[in-house]
Short mmCIF file of C-alpha atoms and ligand atoms in Angstrom, two decimals:
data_model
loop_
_atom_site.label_atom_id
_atom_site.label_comp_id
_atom_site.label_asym_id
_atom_site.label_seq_id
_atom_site.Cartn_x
_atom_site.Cartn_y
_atom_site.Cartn_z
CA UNK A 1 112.57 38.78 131.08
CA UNK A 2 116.09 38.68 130.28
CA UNK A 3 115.61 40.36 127.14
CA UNK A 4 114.73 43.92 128.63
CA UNK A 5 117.82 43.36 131.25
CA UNK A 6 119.79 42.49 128.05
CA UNK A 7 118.72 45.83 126.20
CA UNK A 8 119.80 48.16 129.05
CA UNK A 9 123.45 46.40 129.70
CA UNK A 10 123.66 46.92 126.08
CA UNK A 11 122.33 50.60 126.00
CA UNK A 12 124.81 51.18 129.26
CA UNK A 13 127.69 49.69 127.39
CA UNK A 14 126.86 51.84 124.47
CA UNK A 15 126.53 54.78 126.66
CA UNK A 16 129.77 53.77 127.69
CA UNK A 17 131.63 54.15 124.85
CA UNK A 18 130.08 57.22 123.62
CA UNK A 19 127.75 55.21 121.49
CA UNK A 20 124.33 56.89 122.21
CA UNK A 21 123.04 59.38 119.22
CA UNK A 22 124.58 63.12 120.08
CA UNK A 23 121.68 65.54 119.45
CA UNK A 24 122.39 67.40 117.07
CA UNK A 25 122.70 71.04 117.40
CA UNK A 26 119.12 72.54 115.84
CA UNK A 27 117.85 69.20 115.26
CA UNK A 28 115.27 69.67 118.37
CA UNK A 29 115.00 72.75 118.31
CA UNK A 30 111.14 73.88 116.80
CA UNK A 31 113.17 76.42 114.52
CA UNK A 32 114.84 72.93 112.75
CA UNK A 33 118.45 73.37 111.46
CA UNK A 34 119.88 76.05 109.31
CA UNK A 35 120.37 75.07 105.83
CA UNK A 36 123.98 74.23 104.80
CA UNK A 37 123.46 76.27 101.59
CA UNK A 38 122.95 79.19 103.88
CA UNK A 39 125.70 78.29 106.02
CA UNK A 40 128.20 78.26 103.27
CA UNK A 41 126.72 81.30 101.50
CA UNK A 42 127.49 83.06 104.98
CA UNK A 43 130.48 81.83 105.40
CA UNK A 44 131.74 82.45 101.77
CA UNK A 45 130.47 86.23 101.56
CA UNK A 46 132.73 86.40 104.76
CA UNK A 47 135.84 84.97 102.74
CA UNK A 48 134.69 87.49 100.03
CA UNK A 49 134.89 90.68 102.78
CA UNK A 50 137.72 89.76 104.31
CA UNK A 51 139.96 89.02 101.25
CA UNK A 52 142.90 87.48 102.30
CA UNK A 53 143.36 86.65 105.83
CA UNK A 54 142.37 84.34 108.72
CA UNK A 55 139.52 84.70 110.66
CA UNK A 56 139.20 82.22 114.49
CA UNK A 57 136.28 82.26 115.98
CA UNK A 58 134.89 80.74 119.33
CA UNK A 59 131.67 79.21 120.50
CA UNK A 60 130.10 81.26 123.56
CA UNK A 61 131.27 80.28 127.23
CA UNK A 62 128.69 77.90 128.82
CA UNK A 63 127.16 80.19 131.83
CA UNK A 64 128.09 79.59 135.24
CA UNK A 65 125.37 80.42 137.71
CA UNK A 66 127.09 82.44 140.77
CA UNK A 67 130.48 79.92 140.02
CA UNK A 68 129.09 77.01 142.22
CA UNK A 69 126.02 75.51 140.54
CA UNK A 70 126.75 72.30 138.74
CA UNK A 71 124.01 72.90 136.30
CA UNK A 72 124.72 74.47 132.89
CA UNK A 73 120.74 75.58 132.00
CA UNK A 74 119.89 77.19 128.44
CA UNK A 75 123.42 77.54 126.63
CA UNK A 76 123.03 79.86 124.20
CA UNK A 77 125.52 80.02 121.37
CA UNK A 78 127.25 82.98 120.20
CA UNK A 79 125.33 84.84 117.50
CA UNK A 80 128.22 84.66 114.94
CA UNK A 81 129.44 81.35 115.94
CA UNK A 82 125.63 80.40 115.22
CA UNK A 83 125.40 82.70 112.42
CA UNK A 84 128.31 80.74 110.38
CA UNK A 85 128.13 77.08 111.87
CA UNK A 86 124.11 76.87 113.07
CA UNK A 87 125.54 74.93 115.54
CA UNK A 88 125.13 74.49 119.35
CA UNK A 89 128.31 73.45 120.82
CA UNK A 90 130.53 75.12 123.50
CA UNK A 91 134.39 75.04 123.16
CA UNK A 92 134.18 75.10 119.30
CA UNK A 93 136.55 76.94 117.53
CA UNK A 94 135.74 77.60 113.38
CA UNK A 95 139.04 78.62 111.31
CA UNK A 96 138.39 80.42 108.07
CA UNK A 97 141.35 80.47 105.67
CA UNK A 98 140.80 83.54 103.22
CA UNK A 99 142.96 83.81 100.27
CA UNK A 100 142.00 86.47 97.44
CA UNK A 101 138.34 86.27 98.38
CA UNK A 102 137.36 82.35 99.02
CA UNK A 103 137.88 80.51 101.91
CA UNK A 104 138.63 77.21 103.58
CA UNK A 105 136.95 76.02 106.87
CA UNK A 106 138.24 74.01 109.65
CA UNK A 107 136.02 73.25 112.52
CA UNK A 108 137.07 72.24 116.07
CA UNK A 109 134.73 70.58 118.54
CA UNK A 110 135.46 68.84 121.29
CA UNK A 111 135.47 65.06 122.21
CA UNK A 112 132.52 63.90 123.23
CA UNK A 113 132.79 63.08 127.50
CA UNK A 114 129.96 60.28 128.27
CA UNK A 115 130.76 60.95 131.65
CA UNK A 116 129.70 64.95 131.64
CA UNK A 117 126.97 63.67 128.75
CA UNK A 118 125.18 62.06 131.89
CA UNK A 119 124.22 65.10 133.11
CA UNK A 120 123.67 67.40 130.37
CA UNK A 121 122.99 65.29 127.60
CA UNK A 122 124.60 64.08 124.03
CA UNK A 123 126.95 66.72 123.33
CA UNK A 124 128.53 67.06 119.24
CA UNK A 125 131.58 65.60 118.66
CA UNK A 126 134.30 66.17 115.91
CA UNK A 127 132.95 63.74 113.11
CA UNK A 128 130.58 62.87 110.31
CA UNK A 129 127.30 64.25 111.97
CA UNK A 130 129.04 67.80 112.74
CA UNK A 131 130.35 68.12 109.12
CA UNK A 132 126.72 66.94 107.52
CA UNK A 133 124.91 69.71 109.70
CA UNK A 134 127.46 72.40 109.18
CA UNK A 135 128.30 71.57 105.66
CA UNK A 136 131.98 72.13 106.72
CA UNK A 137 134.00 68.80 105.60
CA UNK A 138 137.38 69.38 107.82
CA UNK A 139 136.34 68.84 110.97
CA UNK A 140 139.03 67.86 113.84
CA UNK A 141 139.31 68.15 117.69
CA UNK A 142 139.61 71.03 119.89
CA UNK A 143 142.48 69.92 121.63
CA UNK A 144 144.39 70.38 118.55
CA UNK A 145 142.96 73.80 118.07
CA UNK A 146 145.32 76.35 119.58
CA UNK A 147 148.48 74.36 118.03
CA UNK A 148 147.06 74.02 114.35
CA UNK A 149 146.44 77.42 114.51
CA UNK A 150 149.63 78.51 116.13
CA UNK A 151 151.45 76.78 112.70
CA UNK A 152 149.17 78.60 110.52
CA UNK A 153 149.62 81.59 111.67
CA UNK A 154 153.71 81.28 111.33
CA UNK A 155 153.75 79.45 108.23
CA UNK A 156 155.78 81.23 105.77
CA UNK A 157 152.84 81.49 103.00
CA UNK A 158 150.22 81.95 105.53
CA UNK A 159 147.62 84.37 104.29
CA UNK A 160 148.03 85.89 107.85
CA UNK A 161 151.03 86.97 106.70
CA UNK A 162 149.56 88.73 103.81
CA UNK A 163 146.12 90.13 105.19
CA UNK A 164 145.93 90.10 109.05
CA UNK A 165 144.41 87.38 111.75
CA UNK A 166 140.93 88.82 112.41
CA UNK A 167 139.07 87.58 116.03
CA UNK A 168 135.85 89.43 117.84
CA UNK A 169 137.89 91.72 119.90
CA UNK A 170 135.50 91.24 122.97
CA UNK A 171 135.87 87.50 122.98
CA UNK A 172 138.97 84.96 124.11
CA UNK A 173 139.57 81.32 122.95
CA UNK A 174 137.12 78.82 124.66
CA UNK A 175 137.89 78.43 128.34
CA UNK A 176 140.46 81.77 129.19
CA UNK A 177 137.92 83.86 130.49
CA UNK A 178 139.93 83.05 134.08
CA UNK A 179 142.47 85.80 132.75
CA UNK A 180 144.12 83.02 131.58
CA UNK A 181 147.50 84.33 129.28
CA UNK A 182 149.70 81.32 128.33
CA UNK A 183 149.38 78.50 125.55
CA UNK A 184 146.26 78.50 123.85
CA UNK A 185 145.10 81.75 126.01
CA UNK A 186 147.81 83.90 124.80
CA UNK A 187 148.19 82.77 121.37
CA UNK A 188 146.54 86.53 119.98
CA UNK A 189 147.70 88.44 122.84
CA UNK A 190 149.54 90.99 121.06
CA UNK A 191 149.99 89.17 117.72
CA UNK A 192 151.19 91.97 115.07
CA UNK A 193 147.84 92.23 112.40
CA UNK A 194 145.49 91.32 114.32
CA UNK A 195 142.10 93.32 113.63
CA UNK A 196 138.35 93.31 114.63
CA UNK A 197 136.17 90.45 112.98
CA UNK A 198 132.99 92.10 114.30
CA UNK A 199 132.41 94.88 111.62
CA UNK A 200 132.49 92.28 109.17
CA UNK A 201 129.53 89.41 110.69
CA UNK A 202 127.78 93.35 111.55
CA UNK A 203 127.80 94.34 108.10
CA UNK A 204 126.30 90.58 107.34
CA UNK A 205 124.29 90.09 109.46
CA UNK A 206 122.71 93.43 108.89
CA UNK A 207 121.33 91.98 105.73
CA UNK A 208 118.66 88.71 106.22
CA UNK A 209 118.76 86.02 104.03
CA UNK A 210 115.87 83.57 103.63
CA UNK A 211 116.16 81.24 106.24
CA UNK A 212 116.81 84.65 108.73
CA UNK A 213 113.67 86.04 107.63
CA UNK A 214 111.81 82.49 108.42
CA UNK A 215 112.81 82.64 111.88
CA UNK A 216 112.34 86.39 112.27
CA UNK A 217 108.70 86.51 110.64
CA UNK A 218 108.01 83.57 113.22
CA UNK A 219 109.40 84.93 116.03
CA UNK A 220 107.17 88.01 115.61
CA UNK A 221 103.94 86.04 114.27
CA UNK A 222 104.30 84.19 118.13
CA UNK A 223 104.84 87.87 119.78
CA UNK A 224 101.89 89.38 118.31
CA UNK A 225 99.83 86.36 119.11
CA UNK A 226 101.21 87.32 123.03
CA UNK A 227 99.96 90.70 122.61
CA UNK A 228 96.28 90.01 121.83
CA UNK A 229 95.96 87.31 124.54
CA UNK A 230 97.77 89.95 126.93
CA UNK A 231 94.89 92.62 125.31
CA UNK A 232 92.07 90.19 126.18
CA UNK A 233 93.03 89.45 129.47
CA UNK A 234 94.38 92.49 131.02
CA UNK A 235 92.01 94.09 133.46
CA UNK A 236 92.05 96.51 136.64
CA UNK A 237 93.32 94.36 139.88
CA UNK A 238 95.53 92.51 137.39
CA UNK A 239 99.02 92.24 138.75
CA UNK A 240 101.82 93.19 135.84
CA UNK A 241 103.18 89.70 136.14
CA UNK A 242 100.35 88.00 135.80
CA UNK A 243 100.46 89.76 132.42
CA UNK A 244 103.98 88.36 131.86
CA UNK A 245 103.43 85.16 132.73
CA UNK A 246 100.50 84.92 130.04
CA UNK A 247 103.42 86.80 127.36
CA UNK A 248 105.95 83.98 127.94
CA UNK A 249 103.65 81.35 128.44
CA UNK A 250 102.53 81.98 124.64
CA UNK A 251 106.10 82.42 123.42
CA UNK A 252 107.24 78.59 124.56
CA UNK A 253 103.80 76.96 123.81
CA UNK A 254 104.24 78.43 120.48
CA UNK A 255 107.91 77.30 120.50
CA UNK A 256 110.20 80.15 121.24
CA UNK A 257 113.31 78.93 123.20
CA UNK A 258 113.29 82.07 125.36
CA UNK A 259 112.37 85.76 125.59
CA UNK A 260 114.61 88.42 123.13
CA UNK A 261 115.30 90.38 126.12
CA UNK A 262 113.14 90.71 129.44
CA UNK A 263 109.65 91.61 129.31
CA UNK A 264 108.44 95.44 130.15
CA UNK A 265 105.04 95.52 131.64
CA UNK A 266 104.66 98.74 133.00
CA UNK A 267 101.47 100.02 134.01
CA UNK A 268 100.55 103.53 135.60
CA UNK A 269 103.75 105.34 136.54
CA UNK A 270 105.74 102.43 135.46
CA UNK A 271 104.40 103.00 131.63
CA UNK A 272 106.55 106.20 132.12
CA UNK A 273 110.04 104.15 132.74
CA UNK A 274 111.40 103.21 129.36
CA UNK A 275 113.03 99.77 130.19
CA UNK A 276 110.94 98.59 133.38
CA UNK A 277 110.79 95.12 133.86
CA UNK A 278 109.94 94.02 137.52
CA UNK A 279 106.57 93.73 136.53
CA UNK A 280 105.22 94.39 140.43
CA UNK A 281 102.50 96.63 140.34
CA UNK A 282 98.82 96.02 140.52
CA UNK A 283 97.08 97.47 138.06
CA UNK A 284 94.11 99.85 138.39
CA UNK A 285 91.43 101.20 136.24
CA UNK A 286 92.13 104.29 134.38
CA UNK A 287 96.31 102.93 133.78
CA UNK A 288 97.90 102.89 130.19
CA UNK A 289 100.03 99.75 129.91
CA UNK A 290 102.83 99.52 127.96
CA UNK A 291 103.59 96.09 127.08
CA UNK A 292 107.00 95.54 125.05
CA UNK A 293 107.75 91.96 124.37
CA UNK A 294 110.27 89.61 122.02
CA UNK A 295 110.06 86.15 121.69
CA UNK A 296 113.10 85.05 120.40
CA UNK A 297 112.56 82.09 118.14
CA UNK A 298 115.51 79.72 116.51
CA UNK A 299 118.36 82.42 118.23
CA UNK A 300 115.70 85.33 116.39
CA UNK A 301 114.12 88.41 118.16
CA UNK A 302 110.95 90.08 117.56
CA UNK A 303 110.41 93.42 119.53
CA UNK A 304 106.57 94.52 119.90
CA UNK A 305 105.46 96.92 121.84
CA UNK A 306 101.52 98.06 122.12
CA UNK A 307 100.06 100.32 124.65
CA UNK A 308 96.51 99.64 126.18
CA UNK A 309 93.92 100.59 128.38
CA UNK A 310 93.72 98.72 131.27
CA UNK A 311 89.68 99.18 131.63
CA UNK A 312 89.41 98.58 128.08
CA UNK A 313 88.61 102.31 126.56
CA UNK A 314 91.28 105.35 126.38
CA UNK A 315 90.19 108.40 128.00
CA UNK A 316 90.12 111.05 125.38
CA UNK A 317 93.41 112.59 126.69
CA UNK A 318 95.13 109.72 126.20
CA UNK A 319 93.63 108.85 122.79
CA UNK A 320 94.59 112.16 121.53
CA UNK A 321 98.06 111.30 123.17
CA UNK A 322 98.33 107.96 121.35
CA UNK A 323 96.96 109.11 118.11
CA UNK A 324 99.83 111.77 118.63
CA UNK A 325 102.20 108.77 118.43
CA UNK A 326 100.62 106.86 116.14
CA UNK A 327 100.70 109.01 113.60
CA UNK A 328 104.49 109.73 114.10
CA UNK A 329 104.83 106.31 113.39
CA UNK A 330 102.59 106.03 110.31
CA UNK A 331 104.86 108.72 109.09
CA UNK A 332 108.35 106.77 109.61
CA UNK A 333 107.02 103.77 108.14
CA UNK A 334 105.80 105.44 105.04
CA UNK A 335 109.31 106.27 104.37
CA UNK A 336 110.87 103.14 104.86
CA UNK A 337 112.65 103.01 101.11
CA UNK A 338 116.10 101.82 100.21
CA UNK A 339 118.59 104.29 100.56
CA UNK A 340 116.73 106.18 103.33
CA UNK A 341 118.56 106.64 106.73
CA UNK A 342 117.87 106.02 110.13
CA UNK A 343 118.40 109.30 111.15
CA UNK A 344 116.18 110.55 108.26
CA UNK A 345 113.06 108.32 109.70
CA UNK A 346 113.87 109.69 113.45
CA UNK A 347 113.52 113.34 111.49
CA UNK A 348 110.08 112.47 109.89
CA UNK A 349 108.62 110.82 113.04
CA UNK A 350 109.99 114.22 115.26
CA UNK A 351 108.57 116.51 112.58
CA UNK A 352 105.28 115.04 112.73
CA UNK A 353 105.09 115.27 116.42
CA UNK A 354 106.18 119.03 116.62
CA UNK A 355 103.55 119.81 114.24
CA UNK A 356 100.64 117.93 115.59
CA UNK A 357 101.40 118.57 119.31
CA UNK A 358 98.13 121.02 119.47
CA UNK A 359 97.86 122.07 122.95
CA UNK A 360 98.29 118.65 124.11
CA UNK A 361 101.69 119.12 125.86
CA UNK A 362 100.91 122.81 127.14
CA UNK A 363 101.66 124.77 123.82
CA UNK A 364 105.31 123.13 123.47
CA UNK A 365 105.64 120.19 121.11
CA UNK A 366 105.34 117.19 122.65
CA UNK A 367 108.44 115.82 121.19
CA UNK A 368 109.70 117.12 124.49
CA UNK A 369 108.05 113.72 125.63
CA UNK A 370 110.22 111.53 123.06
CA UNK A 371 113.04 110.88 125.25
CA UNK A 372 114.23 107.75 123.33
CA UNK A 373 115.26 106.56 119.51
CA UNK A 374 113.07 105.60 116.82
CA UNK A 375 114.72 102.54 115.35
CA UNK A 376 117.35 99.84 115.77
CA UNK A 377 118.21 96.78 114.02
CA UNK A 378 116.42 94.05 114.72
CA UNK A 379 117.58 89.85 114.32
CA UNK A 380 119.47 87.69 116.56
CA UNK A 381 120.24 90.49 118.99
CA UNK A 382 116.76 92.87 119.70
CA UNK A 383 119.30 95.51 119.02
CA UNK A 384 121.13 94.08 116.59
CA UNK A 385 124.40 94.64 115.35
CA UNK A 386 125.47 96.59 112.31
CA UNK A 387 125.77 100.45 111.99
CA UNK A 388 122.86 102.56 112.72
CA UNK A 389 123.79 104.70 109.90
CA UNK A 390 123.37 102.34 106.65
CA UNK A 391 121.47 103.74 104.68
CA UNK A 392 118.05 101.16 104.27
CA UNK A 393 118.40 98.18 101.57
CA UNK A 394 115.94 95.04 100.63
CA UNK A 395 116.26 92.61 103.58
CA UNK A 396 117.17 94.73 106.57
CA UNK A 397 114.47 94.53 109.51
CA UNK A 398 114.26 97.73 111.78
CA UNK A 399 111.83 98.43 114.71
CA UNK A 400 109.78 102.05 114.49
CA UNK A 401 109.18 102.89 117.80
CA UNK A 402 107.98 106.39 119.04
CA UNK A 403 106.96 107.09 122.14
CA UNK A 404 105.22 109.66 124.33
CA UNK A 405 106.37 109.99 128.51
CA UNK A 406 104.47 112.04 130.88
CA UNK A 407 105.35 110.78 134.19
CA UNK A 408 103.93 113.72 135.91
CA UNK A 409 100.59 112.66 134.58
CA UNK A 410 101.59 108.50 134.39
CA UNK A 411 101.19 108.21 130.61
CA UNK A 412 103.49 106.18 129.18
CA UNK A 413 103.12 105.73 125.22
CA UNK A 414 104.56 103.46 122.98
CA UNK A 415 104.03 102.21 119.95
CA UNK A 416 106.58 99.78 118.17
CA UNK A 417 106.70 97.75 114.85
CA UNK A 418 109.11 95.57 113.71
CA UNK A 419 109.99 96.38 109.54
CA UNK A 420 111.29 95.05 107.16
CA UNK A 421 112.78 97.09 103.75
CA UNK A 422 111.49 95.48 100.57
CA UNK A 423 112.28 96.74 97.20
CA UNK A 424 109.28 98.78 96.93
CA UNK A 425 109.18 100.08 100.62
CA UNK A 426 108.64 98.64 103.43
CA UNK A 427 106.57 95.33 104.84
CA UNK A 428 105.41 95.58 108.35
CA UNK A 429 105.93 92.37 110.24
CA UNK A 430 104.10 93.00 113.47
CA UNK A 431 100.91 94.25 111.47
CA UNK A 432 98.95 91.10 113.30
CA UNK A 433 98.76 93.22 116.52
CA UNK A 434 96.09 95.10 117.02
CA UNK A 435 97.33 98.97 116.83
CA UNK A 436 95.02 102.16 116.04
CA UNK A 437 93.07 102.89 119.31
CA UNK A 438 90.05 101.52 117.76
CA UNK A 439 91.77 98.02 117.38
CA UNK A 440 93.05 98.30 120.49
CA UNK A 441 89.71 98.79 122.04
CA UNK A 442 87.95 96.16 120.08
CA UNK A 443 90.43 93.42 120.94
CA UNK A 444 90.18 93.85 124.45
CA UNK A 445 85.92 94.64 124.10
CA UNK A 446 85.81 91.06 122.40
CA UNK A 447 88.05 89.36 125.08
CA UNK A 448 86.22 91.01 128.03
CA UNK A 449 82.32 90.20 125.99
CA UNK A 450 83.36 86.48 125.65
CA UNK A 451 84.72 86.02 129.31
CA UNK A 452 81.73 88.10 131.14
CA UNK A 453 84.82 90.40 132.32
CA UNK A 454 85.32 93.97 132.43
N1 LIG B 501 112.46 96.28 123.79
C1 LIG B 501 113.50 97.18 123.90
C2 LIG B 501 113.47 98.22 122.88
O1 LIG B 501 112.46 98.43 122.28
O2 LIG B 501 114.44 98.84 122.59
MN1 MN B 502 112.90 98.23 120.22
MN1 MN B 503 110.82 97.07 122.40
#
């Protein structure tokens, strides 16, 4: 009997006290935990940029659905707060003391609250477990945050004295976003040397390292697996969200945490409209679909976009249309090199399209059509930060994405691959999804010859 009464008076005594296991930030997640060596190798090459200085910087805001709903659902932590502490846990502040290129850490988290842990769960507190994951060994409270930092920042041999306090300029200590502009709140409000942080995690982050490239290559392997189960069921009288609800259902079966950004499935007209995501059209035989999907994957983005038939075979218009594209593409990616630019890519793909056009686009090119970039960074963000001019180097990941919009005829066209620069030239990620028209037309031939469909 008594002994299973026994156990849960102990467990709610436990409980009590703040006694019951915190999960750990990562430790559920299917991405696992970022490796402390990685951790500190980020965090040092940002002691190295910075030089002398100190850099604050805040875990995100828990979201607040319409101010008045007690549940906090899917925090999501800041991508630089992640970045440097692969941590989960809001009101955190990290301090990094630079001096002459190498840094000291000091991590702030705040008390664990059984009471608020009964509804959303074992929260991190300041201790042993938080320094272990992190690999950063001064850990304190938050409530001491805003005054340790205060005396830091006046000491007389404060390296903020010597090379600047450096925060994200868009973001406020944990809990000001009320407007909030005394104590803690206004402790950088007009502080003499203060500069952007952001450039700095950009320039970073812009870069992957191993463990990046881990999550990235998974969070793509998942969206391409979407894309050929979207292929082989997509059929005229098919509603566009039925489509999307087969996308995302692959992403969290395969253990993505969410989508990268919200899915476009945009058949017929909507093919034409670059970012449409309502997905509330039915679609009809004879319709191009353009499906552009992310599952984002340990706080990582893929960004995949394939264009199919929705009966299964192109009509030879649009074949010509997408091999128009397609080979645009094929261009870009063959001159993915280090040292190559953006802009010079966007210049290949545009070339290629003005002199292939034919008399598909009525004698002018149809680069007319292209009303959209090639490329963007791709990682935690879809567009990811970190600027668009760099010129390519080993370990940057880029999408190549031309497309083709006729929305006087309802063609919509795109084709998009997620790359990454490699010594040699380039690796494409995305390569699992089926992509010349052929491929395209096999996928969803085998799909439809299995189910009796189509
Ligand atoms: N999925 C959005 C984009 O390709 O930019
Ligand atoms: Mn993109
Ligand atoms: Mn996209």
């Amino acid at each position: 009997m008594n002994g299973t009464r026994g156990a849960w008076l102990v467990a709610l005594l436990l409980w009590g006290v703040g006694g019951v296991e915190p999960v750990a930030a990562q430790s559920g997640s299917p991405a696992g935990p970022v490796p402390r060596e990685r951790l500190a190798a980020r965090r040092a090459a940002l002691a190295e940029r910075i030089g002398t200085g100190v850099a604050v910087l805040w875990s995100a805001e828990p979201r607040d659905i319409e101010g008045d709903y007690p549940q906090d659902s899917d925090y999501r932590e800041d991508n630089d707060f992640f970045y440097l502490t692969g941590l989960e846990a809001p009101g955190a502040w990290l301090v990094l003391v630079a001096r002459d290129g190498r840094g000291e850490e000091i991590l702030y988290l705040p008390a664990r609250n059984p009471a608020a842990e009964r509804w959303t769960g074992p929260q991190l507190g300041p201790g042993p477990e938080a320094a272990s994951l992190s690999g950063i060994r001064d850990v304190r409270a938050a409530d001491r945050a805003g005054s340790d930092v205060a005396a830091l920042l006046s000491s007389g041999d404060s390296p903020a004295r010597r090379g600047g306090v450096f925060i994200k300029a868009n973001r406020r200590p944990p809990g000001c976003n009320g407007g909030e502009s005394d104590g803690v709140c206004g402790l950088f409000a007009g502080l003499a040397g203060t500069s952007d942080l952001r450039p700095h995690l950009a320039a970073l982050r812009l870069v992957k390292d191993e463990d990046e490239l881990r999550r990235l290559r998974r969070a793509i392997g998942i969206t391409t697996e979407a894309q050929r189960a979207a292929m082989a069921a997509a059929g005229p009288g098919m509603w566009e969200y039925e489509l999307e609800a087969l996308i995302e259902y692959t992403f969290r079966r395969r253990g993505a945490e969410r989508v990268g950004f919200p899915s476009i499935v945009g058949s017929g007209p909507n093919s034409t409209v670059l970012h449409y995501d309502k997905s509330r059209r039915r679609m009809e035989a004879g319709d191009l679909v353009v499906v552009d999907i992310g599952a984002e994957y340990g706080y990582y983005s893929a960004d995949v976009t394939r264009t199919y038939p929705v009966s299964g075979r192109f009509t030879p218009r649009q074949r010509a249309l997408y091999e128009l594209v397609l080979g645009a593409q094929e261009a870009a990616i063959r001159a993915v090199r280090p040292g190559v630019t953006i802009r010079e890519l966007t210049q290949i793909a545009r070339a290629y399209m003005r002199e292939n056009s034919g008399d598909l686009c009525g004698g002018a090119s149809c680069e007319r059509y292209f009303v959209h970039g090639l490329s963007h960074w791709l990682g935690m963000d879809v567009h990811d930060v970190g600027d668009i001019g760099t010129p390519l180097a080993p370990g940057m990941v880029l999408t190549i994405e031309p497309g083709i919009y006729i929305p006087e005829e309802s063609i919509g066209i795109r084709i998009e691959d997620d790359v990454l620069v490699t010594a040699e030239g380039a690796e494409v990620l995305s390569a699992d999804a089926p992509r010349t028209p052929d491929e395209v037309e096999r996928a969803m031939a085998a799909a439809a010859a299995a189910a009796g469909t189509r």
